[in-house]
mmCIF file of N, CA and C in Angstrom:
data_model
loop_
_atom_site.group_PDB
_atom_site.id
_atom_site.type_symbol
_atom_site.label_atom_id
_atom_site.label_comp_id
_atom_site.label_asym_id
_atom_site.label_seq_id
_atom_site.Cartn_x
_atom_site.Cartn_y
_atom_site.Cartn_z
ATOM 1 N N MET M 126 16.802 -13.661 -0.275
ATOM 2 C CA MET M 126 16.562 -14.614 0.949
ATOM 3 C C MET M 126 16.629 -13.821 2.385
ATOM 4 N N ARG M 127 15.653 -13.979 3.159
ATOM 5 C CA ARG M 127 15.651 -13.702 4.612
ATOM 6 C C ARG M 127 16.418 -14.453 5.449
ATOM 7 N N GLU M 128 16.369 -14.357 6.445
ATOM 8 C CA GLU M 128 17.105 -14.803 7.707
ATOM 9 C C GLU M 128 16.928 -16.025 7.924
ATOM 10 N N ASP M 129 15.450 -15.916 7.939
ATOM 11 C CA ASP M 129 14.890 -17.399 8.213
ATOM 12 C C ASP M 129 14.664 -18.408 7.371
ATOM 13 N N GLY M 130 15.298 -17.978 5.754
ATOM 14 C CA GLY M 130 15.375 -19.207 4.876
ATOM 15 C C GLY M 130 14.256 -18.635 3.631
ATOM 16 N N GLY M 131 13.345 -17.703 4.157
ATOM 17 C CA GLY M 131 12.109 -17.550 3.347
ATOM 18 C C GLY M 131 12.604 -16.475 2.419
ATOM 19 N N THR M 132 11.819 -16.287 1.367
ATOM 20 C CA THR M 132 12.209 -14.971 0.174
ATOM 21 C C THR M 132 11.497 -13.853 0.684
ATOM 22 N N ALA M 133 11.929 -12.653 0.251
ATOM 23 C CA ALA M 133 11.391 -11.462 0.610
ATOM 24 C C ALA M 133 11.216 -10.753 -0.950
ATOM 25 N N LEU M 134 10.176 -9.670 -0.894
ATOM 26 C CA LEU M 134 10.142 -8.994 -1.941
ATOM 27 C C LEU M 134 10.287 -7.612 -1.868
ATOM 28 N N THR M 135 10.773 -6.847 -2.779
ATOM 29 C CA THR M 135 10.808 -5.487 -2.813
ATOM 30 C C THR M 135 9.439 -5.137 -3.703
ATOM 31 N N VAL M 136 8.840 -4.231 -2.747
ATOM 32 C CA VAL M 136 7.520 -3.699 -3.358
ATOM 33 C C VAL M 136 7.397 -2.189 -3.572
ATOM 34 N N VAL M 137 7.487 -1.879 -4.852
ATOM 35 C CA VAL M 137 7.533 -0.138 -4.975
ATOM 36 C C VAL M 137 6.019 0.142 -4.708
ATOM 37 N N VAL M 138 5.886 1.270 -3.666
ATOM 38 C CA VAL M 138 4.313 1.960 -3.634
ATOM 39 C C VAL M 138 4.695 3.014 -3.976
ATOM 40 N N HIS M 139 3.713 3.558 -5.116
ATOM 41 C CA HIS M 139 3.613 4.789 -5.637
ATOM 42 C C HIS M 139 2.656 5.695 -4.819
ATOM 43 N N LEU M 140 3.060 6.866 -4.200
ATOM 44 C CA LEU M 140 2.300 7.712 -3.525
ATOM 45 C C LEU M 140 1.625 8.753 -4.385
ATOM 46 N N ALA M 141 0.423 9.124 -4.140
ATOM 47 C CA ALA M 141 -0.443 10.237 -4.982
ATOM 48 C C ALA M 141 0.188 11.503 -4.481
ATOM 49 N N ALA M 142 -0.085 12.645 -5.180
ATOM 50 C CA ALA M 142 0.857 13.787 -4.614
ATOM 51 C C ALA M 142 0.264 14.134 -3.194
ATOM 52 N N ALA M 143 -1.250 13.972 -2.956
ATOM 53 C CA ALA M 143 -1.869 14.457 -1.716
ATOM 54 C C ALA M 143 -1.281 13.757 -0.718
ATOM 55 N N LEU M 144 -0.709 12.573 -0.853
ATOM 56 C CA LEU M 144 -0.015 11.876 0.367
ATOM 57 C C LEU M 144 1.524 11.833 0.383
ATOM 58 N N ARG M 145 2.291 12.558 -0.549
ATOM 59 C CA ARG M 145 3.594 12.699 -0.200
ATOM 60 C C ARG M 145 4.246 13.476 0.562
ATOM 61 N N PRO M 146 3.520 14.698 0.861
ATOM 62 C CA PRO M 146 4.067 15.363 2.235
ATOM 63 C C PRO M 146 4.056 14.571 3.335
ATOM 64 N N HIS M 147 3.311 13.587 3.690
ATOM 65 C CA HIS M 147 3.307 12.868 4.579
ATOM 66 C C HIS M 147 4.307 11.828 4.571
ATOM 67 N N ALA M 148 4.899 11.390 3.596
ATOM 68 C CA ALA M 148 5.963 10.546 3.657
ATOM 69 C C ALA M 148 7.364 11.077 3.419
ATOM 70 N N GLY M 149 7.345 12.590 3.634
ATOM 71 C CA GLY M 149 8.804 13.386 3.563
ATOM 72 C C GLY M 149 9.009 13.580 2.046
ATOM 73 N N GLY M 150 7.917 13.753 1.344
ATOM 74 C CA GLY M 150 7.915 14.273 -0.168
ATOM 75 C C GLY M 150 8.330 13.138 -1.075
ATOM 76 N N ALA M 151 8.379 11.833 -0.330
ATOM 77 C CA ALA M 151 8.852 10.730 -1.803
ATOM 78 C C ALA M 151 7.409 10.379 -2.511
ATOM 79 N N ALA M 152 7.635 10.389 -3.598
ATOM 80 C CA ALA M 152 6.848 9.790 -4.627
ATOM 81 C C ALA M 152 6.664 8.398 -4.486
ATOM 82 N N ASN M 153 7.693 7.468 -4.401
ATOM 83 C CA ASN M 153 7.591 6.121 -4.189
ATOM 84 C C ASN M 153 8.407 5.743 -2.947
ATOM 85 N N VAL M 154 7.964 4.608 -2.137
ATOM 86 C CA VAL M 154 8.115 4.098 -0.815
ATOM 87 C C VAL M 154 8.638 2.589 -1.409
ATOM 88 N N GLU M 155 9.644 1.936 -1.069
ATOM 89 C CA GLU M 155 10.089 0.989 -1.331
ATOM 90 C C GLU M 155 10.224 0.078 -0.221
ATOM 91 N N LEU M 156 9.634 -0.967 -0.304
ATOM 92 C CA LEU M 156 9.237 -1.879 0.900
ATOM 93 C C LEU M 156 9.770 -3.354 0.819
ATOM 94 N N ASP M 157 10.262 -4.009 1.850
ATOM 95 C CA ASP M 157 10.909 -5.319 1.483
ATOM 96 C C ASP M 157 9.889 -5.959 2.751
ATOM 97 N N LEU M 158 9.393 -6.837 1.990
ATOM 98 C CA LEU M 158 8.430 -7.689 2.663
ATOM 99 C C LEU M 158 8.592 -9.369 2.299
ATOM 100 N N PRO M 159 8.151 -10.060 3.284
ATOM 101 C CA PRO M 159 8.131 -11.691 2.982
ATOM 102 C C PRO M 159 6.959 -11.913 2.328
ATOM 103 N N ASP M 160 7.658 -12.568 1.427
ATOM 104 C CA ASP M 160 6.707 -13.310 0.111
ATOM 105 C C ASP M 160 5.869 -14.883 0.669
ATOM 106 N N PRO M 161 4.509 -14.477 0.281
ATOM 107 C CA PRO M 161 3.626 -13.768 -0.314
ATOM 108 C C PRO M 161 3.434 -12.713 0.154
ATOM 109 N N VAL M 162 3.145 -11.575 -0.768
ATOM 110 C CA VAL M 162 2.954 -10.237 -0.130
ATOM 111 C C VAL M 162 1.327 -10.031 -0.264
ATOM 112 N N THR M 163 0.685 -9.363 0.667
ATOM 113 C CA THR M 163 -0.510 -8.808 0.246
ATOM 114 C C THR M 163 -0.886 -7.340 0.350
ATOM 115 N N VAL M 164 -1.944 -7.031 -0.182
ATOM 116 C CA VAL M 164 -1.949 -5.607 -0.348
ATOM 117 C C VAL M 164 -2.038 -5.436 1.350
ATOM 118 N N GLY M 165 -2.659 -6.037 2.281
ATOM 119 C CA GLY M 165 -2.909 -5.514 3.837
ATOM 120 C C GLY M 165 -1.288 -5.552 4.491
ATOM 121 N N ALA M 166 -0.565 -6.491 3.993
ATOM 122 C CA ALA M 166 0.932 -6.380 4.461
ATOM 123 C C ALA M 166 1.521 -5.115 3.976
ATOM 124 N N VAL M 167 1.408 -5.006 2.696
ATOM 125 C CA VAL M 167 1.826 -3.137 2.250
ATOM 126 C C VAL M 167 1.435 -2.167 2.757
ATOM 127 N N LEU M 168 0.172 -2.156 3.156
ATOM 128 C CA LEU M 168 -0.395 -0.941 3.821
ATOM 129 C C LEU M 168 0.054 -1.292 5.067
ATOM 130 N N ARG M 169 0.353 -2.127 6.020
ATOM 131 C CA ARG M 169 1.061 -2.183 7.335
ATOM 132 C C ARG M 169 2.335 -1.640 7.464
ATOM 133 N N ALA M 170 3.157 -2.170 6.181
ATOM 134 C CA ALA M 170 4.531 -2.066 6.214
ATOM 135 C C ALA M 170 4.554 -0.564 5.968
ATOM 136 N N LEU M 171 3.762 0.190 4.991
ATOM 137 C CA LEU M 171 3.687 1.563 4.852
ATOM 138 C C LEU M 171 3.481 2.576 5.939
ATOM 139 N N ALA M 172 2.372 1.939 6.528
ATOM 140 C CA ALA M 172 1.989 2.895 7.988
ATOM 141 C C ALA M 172 3.042 2.375 8.987
ATOM 142 N N ALA M 173 3.693 1.770 8.932
ATOM 143 C CA ALA M 173 5.097 1.543 9.778
ATOM 144 C C ALA M 173 6.272 2.555 9.442
ATOM 145 N N ALA M 174 6.457 2.693 8.221
ATOM 146 C CA ALA M 174 7.508 3.361 7.795
ATOM 147 C C ALA M 174 7.057 5.070 7.619
ATOM 148 N N HIS M 175 5.972 5.212 7.384
ATOM 149 C CA HIS M 175 5.344 6.478 7.246
ATOM 150 C C HIS M 175 3.884 6.452 8.137
ATOM 151 N N PRO M 176 3.716 6.832 9.285
ATOM 152 C CA PRO M 176 2.625 6.987 10.257
ATOM 153 C C PRO M 176 1.571 7.562 9.732
ATOM 154 N N ALA M 177 1.961 8.721 9.089
ATOM 155 C CA ALA M 177 0.696 9.816 8.832
ATOM 156 C C ALA M 177 0.312 9.454 7.416
ATOM 157 N N VAL M 178 0.853 8.963 6.722
ATOM 158 C CA VAL M 178 0.437 8.335 5.639
ATOM 159 C C VAL M 178 -0.735 6.753 5.835
ATOM 160 N N GLY M 179 -0.237 6.455 7.064
ATOM 161 C CA GLY M 179 -0.951 5.009 7.269
ATOM 162 C C GLY M 179 -2.430 5.609 7.897
ATOM 163 N N ARG M 180 -2.310 6.638 8.374
ATOM 164 C CA ARG M 180 -3.558 7.342 9.380
ATOM 165 C C ARG M 180 -4.617 7.663 8.250
ATOM 166 N N ARG M 181 -3.905 7.952 7.069
ATOM 167 C CA ARG M 181 -4.841 8.745 5.790
ATOM 168 C C ARG M 181 -5.397 7.578 4.816
ATOM 169 N N VAL M 182 -4.610 6.603 5.207
ATOM 170 C CA VAL M 182 -5.235 5.441 4.103
ATOM 171 C C VAL M 182 -5.760 4.255 4.888
ATOM 172 N N GLN M 183 -5.998 4.046 6.268
ATOM 173 C CA GLN M 183 -6.367 3.043 6.892
ATOM 174 C C GLN M 183 -6.958 3.719 8.017
ATOM 175 N N ASP M 184 -8.435 2.822 8.580
ATOM 176 C CA ASP M 184 -8.843 3.526 9.697
ATOM 177 C C ASP M 184 -8.406 3.102 10.624
ATOM 178 N N GLU M 185 -9.008 3.460 11.991
ATOM 179 C CA GLU M 185 -8.160 3.076 13.290
ATOM 180 C C GLU M 185 -8.520 1.178 13.583
ATOM 181 N N ALA M 186 -9.283 0.681 12.734
ATOM 182 C CA ALA M 186 -9.133 -0.697 12.796
ATOM 183 C C ALA M 186 -8.546 -1.461 11.823
ATOM 184 N N GLY M 187 -7.567 -0.611 10.753
ATOM 185 C CA GLY M 187 -6.866 -1.349 10.111
ATOM 186 C C GLY M 187 -7.477 -1.237 8.297
ATOM 187 N N ALA M 188 -8.719 -1.112 8.513
ATOM 188 C CA ALA M 188 -9.544 -0.992 7.382
ATOM 189 C C ALA M 188 -9.112 -0.131 6.239
ATOM 190 N N LEU M 189 -8.994 -0.224 4.942
ATOM 191 C CA LEU M 189 -8.795 0.470 3.963
ATOM 192 C C LEU M 189 -10.005 1.685 4.053
ATOM 193 N N ARG M 190 -9.638 2.867 4.194
ATOM 194 C CA ARG M 190 -10.518 4.148 3.996
ATOM 195 C C ARG M 190 -11.358 4.175 2.821
ATOM 196 N N ARG M 191 -12.601 4.717 3.070
ATOM 197 C CA ARG M 191 -13.680 4.509 1.639
ATOM 198 C C ARG M 191 -13.253 5.135 0.726
ATOM 199 N N HIS M 192 -12.687 6.528 0.935
ATOM 200 C CA HIS M 192 -12.222 7.031 -0.497
ATOM 201 C C HIS M 192 -10.458 7.027 -0.517
ATOM 202 N N VAL M 193 -10.318 5.706 -0.472
ATOM 203 C CA VAL M 193 -8.981 5.506 -0.527
ATOM 204 C C VAL M 193 -8.894 4.217 -1.633
ATOM 205 N N ASN M 194 -8.186 4.553 -3.093
ATOM 206 C CA ASN M 194 -8.174 3.242 -3.995
ATOM 207 C C ASN M 194 -6.916 2.950 -3.676
ATOM 208 N N VAL M 195 -6.494 1.711 -3.876
ATOM 209 C CA VAL M 195 -5.095 0.982 -4.035
ATOM 210 C C VAL M 195 -5.042 0.044 -5.182
ATOM 211 N N PHE M 196 -4.081 0.128 -5.977
ATOM 212 C CA PHE M 196 -3.899 -0.595 -7.078
ATOM 213 C C PHE M 196 -2.838 -1.245 -7.408
ATOM 214 N N VAL M 197 -3.114 -2.737 -7.609
ATOM 215 C CA VAL M 197 -1.993 -3.889 -7.771
ATOM 216 C C VAL M 197 -1.739 -3.701 -9.041
ATOM 217 N N GLY M 198 -0.778 -3.311 -9.656
ATOM 218 C CA GLY M 198 -0.695 -2.959 -11.244
ATOM 219 C C GLY M 198 -1.861 -1.938 -11.572
ATOM 220 N N ALA M 199 -2.436 -2.726 -12.654
ATOM 221 C CA ALA M 199 -3.880 -1.753 -12.974
ATOM 222 C C ALA M 199 -4.845 -2.001 -12.590
ATOM 223 N N ASP M 200 -5.188 -2.943 -11.612
ATOM 224 C CA ASP M 200 -6.411 -3.469 -11.039
ATOM 225 C C ASP M 200 -6.620 -3.008 -9.869
ATOM 226 N N ASN M 201 -7.689 -2.336 -9.449
ATOM 227 C CA ASN M 201 -8.473 -2.116 -7.936
ATOM 228 C C ASN M 201 -8.335 -3.190 -7.284
ATOM 229 N N ALA M 202 -7.673 -3.017 -5.801
ATOM 230 C CA ALA M 202 -7.550 -3.704 -4.959
ATOM 231 C C ALA M 202 -8.981 -4.305 -4.505
ATOM 232 N N ARG M 203 -9.875 -3.410 -4.549
ATOM 233 C CA ARG M 203 -11.262 -3.615 -4.168
ATOM 234 C C ARG M 203 -11.858 -4.757 -5.431
ATOM 235 N N ASP M 204 -11.564 -4.402 -6.501
ATOM 236 C CA ASP M 204 -12.232 -5.588 -7.400
ATOM 237 C C ASP M 204 -11.449 -7.016 -7.608
ATOM 238 N N LEU M 205 -10.422 -7.128 -6.487
ATOM 239 C CA LEU M 205 -9.795 -8.267 -6.537
ATOM 240 C C LEU M 205 -10.294 -8.834 -5.246
ATOM 241 N N ASP M 206 -9.394 -9.071 -4.345
ATOM 242 C CA ASP M 206 -9.458 -9.733 -2.718
ATOM 243 C C ASP M 206 -9.261 -8.615 -1.754
ATOM 244 N N GLY M 207 -9.539 -7.167 -2.131
ATOM 245 C CA GLY M 207 -9.510 -6.533 -1.125
ATOM 246 C C GLY M 207 -8.097 -6.103 -0.488
ATOM 247 N N THR M 208 -8.124 -6.518 0.657
ATOM 248 C CA THR M 208 -6.431 -6.150 1.474
ATOM 249 C C THR M 208 -5.688 -7.758 1.223
ATOM 250 N N GLU M 209 -6.386 -8.678 1.271
ATOM 251 C CA GLU M 209 -6.323 -10.268 0.779
ATOM 252 C C GLU M 209 -5.398 -10.378 -0.588
ATOM 253 N N SER M 210 -5.426 -9.353 -1.351
ATOM 254 C CA SER M 210 -5.154 -9.398 -2.652
ATOM 255 C C SER M 210 -3.528 -9.719 -2.564
ATOM 256 N N VAL M 211 -3.120 -10.711 -3.709
ATOM 257 C CA VAL M 211 -1.717 -10.828 -3.530
ATOM 258 C C VAL M 211 -1.316 -10.229 -4.424
ATOM 259 N N VAL M 212 0.056 -9.221 -4.284
ATOM 260 C CA VAL M 212 0.880 -8.763 -5.014
ATOM 261 C C VAL M 212 2.062 -9.250 -5.690
ATOM 262 N N PRO M 213 1.809 -9.563 -6.943
ATOM 263 C CA PRO M 213 2.804 -10.458 -7.399
ATOM 264 C C PRO M 213 4.437 -9.823 -7.584
ATOM 265 N N ALA M 214 5.648 -10.416 -7.781
ATOM 266 C CA ALA M 214 6.942 -9.991 -7.914
ATOM 267 C C ALA M 214 6.604 -9.343 -8.980
ATOM 268 N N GLY M 215 7.455 -8.034 -8.736
ATOM 269 C CA GLY M 215 7.290 -6.831 -9.812
ATOM 270 C C GLY M 215 6.312 -6.184 -10.239
ATOM 271 N N VAL M 216 5.075 -6.476 -9.403
ATOM 272 C CA VAL M 216 4.355 -5.707 -9.706
ATOM 273 C C VAL M 216 4.160 -4.365 -8.537
ATOM 274 N N GLU M 217 3.716 -3.368 -9.449
ATOM 275 C CA GLU M 217 3.785 -1.908 -8.243
ATOM 276 C C GLU M 217 2.417 -1.634 -7.784
ATOM 277 N N VAL M 218 2.624 -1.005 -6.520
ATOM 278 C CA VAL M 218 1.334 -0.661 -5.828
ATOM 279 C C VAL M 218 0.991 0.631 -5.909
ATOM 280 N N SER M 219 -0.055 1.429 -6.153
ATOM 281 C CA SER M 219 -0.342 2.453 -6.322
ATOM 282 C C SER M 219 -1.359 2.646 -5.087
ATOM 283 N N VAL M 220 -1.462 4.138 -4.544
ATOM 284 C CA VAL M 220 -2.062 4.367 -3.630
ATOM 285 C C VAL M 220 -2.678 5.697 -3.594
ATOM 286 N N LEU M 221 -3.922 5.998 -3.952
ATOM 287 C CA LEU M 221 -4.096 7.146 -4.524
ATOM 288 C C LEU M 221 -5.796 7.424 -3.779
ATOM 289 N N PRO M 222 -5.897 8.428 -3.074
ATOM 290 C CA PRO M 222 -7.072 9.063 -2.417
ATOM 291 C C PRO M 222 -7.941 9.803 -3.255
ATOM 292 N N ALA M 223 -9.207 9.328 -3.179
ATOM 293 C CA ALA M 223 -10.303 9.815 -4.288
ATOM 294 C C ALA M 223 -10.357 11.583 -4.207
ATOM 295 N N VAL M 224 -10.521 11.840 -5.353
ATOM 296 C CA VAL M 224 -10.848 13.564 -5.095
ATOM 297 C C VAL M 224 -11.868 13.642 -5.656
ATOM 298 N N SER M 225 -12.603 14.394 -4.813
ATOM 299 C CA SER M 225 -14.128 14.608 -5.127
ATOM 300 C C SER M 225 -14.202 16.380 -4.918
ATOM 301 N N GLY M 226 -15.302 16.676 -5.387
ATOM 302 C CA GLY M 226 -15.733 18.029 -4.978
ATOM 303 C C GLY M 226 -16.991 18.733 -6.010
ATOM 304 N N GLY M 227 -17.206 19.834 -6.238
ATOM 305 C CA GLY M 227 -18.093 20.064 -7.182
ATOM 306 C C GLY M 227 -18.261 21.553 -7.673
#
């Protein structure tokens, strides 16, 4: 329970290997957020905790970068409601930059 009487959720965010150096080497980041939690709230909190990760995941306007995928459990947030997708209690979020090349 938060100080204002609302509830808070701890969300575990899994970072792909390419993002870990920008989060002090952390593979997972735990964020305490007010319920209900959205993908956008997770990304803002992640950027506040690790600004270098935030710059790689979101553009200057706060939109998810085109080559970054965010999964809520097994579902790509882009296939749900994007940054407005709700993150249910106990469901982990994964941030994966797309890998491309030829």
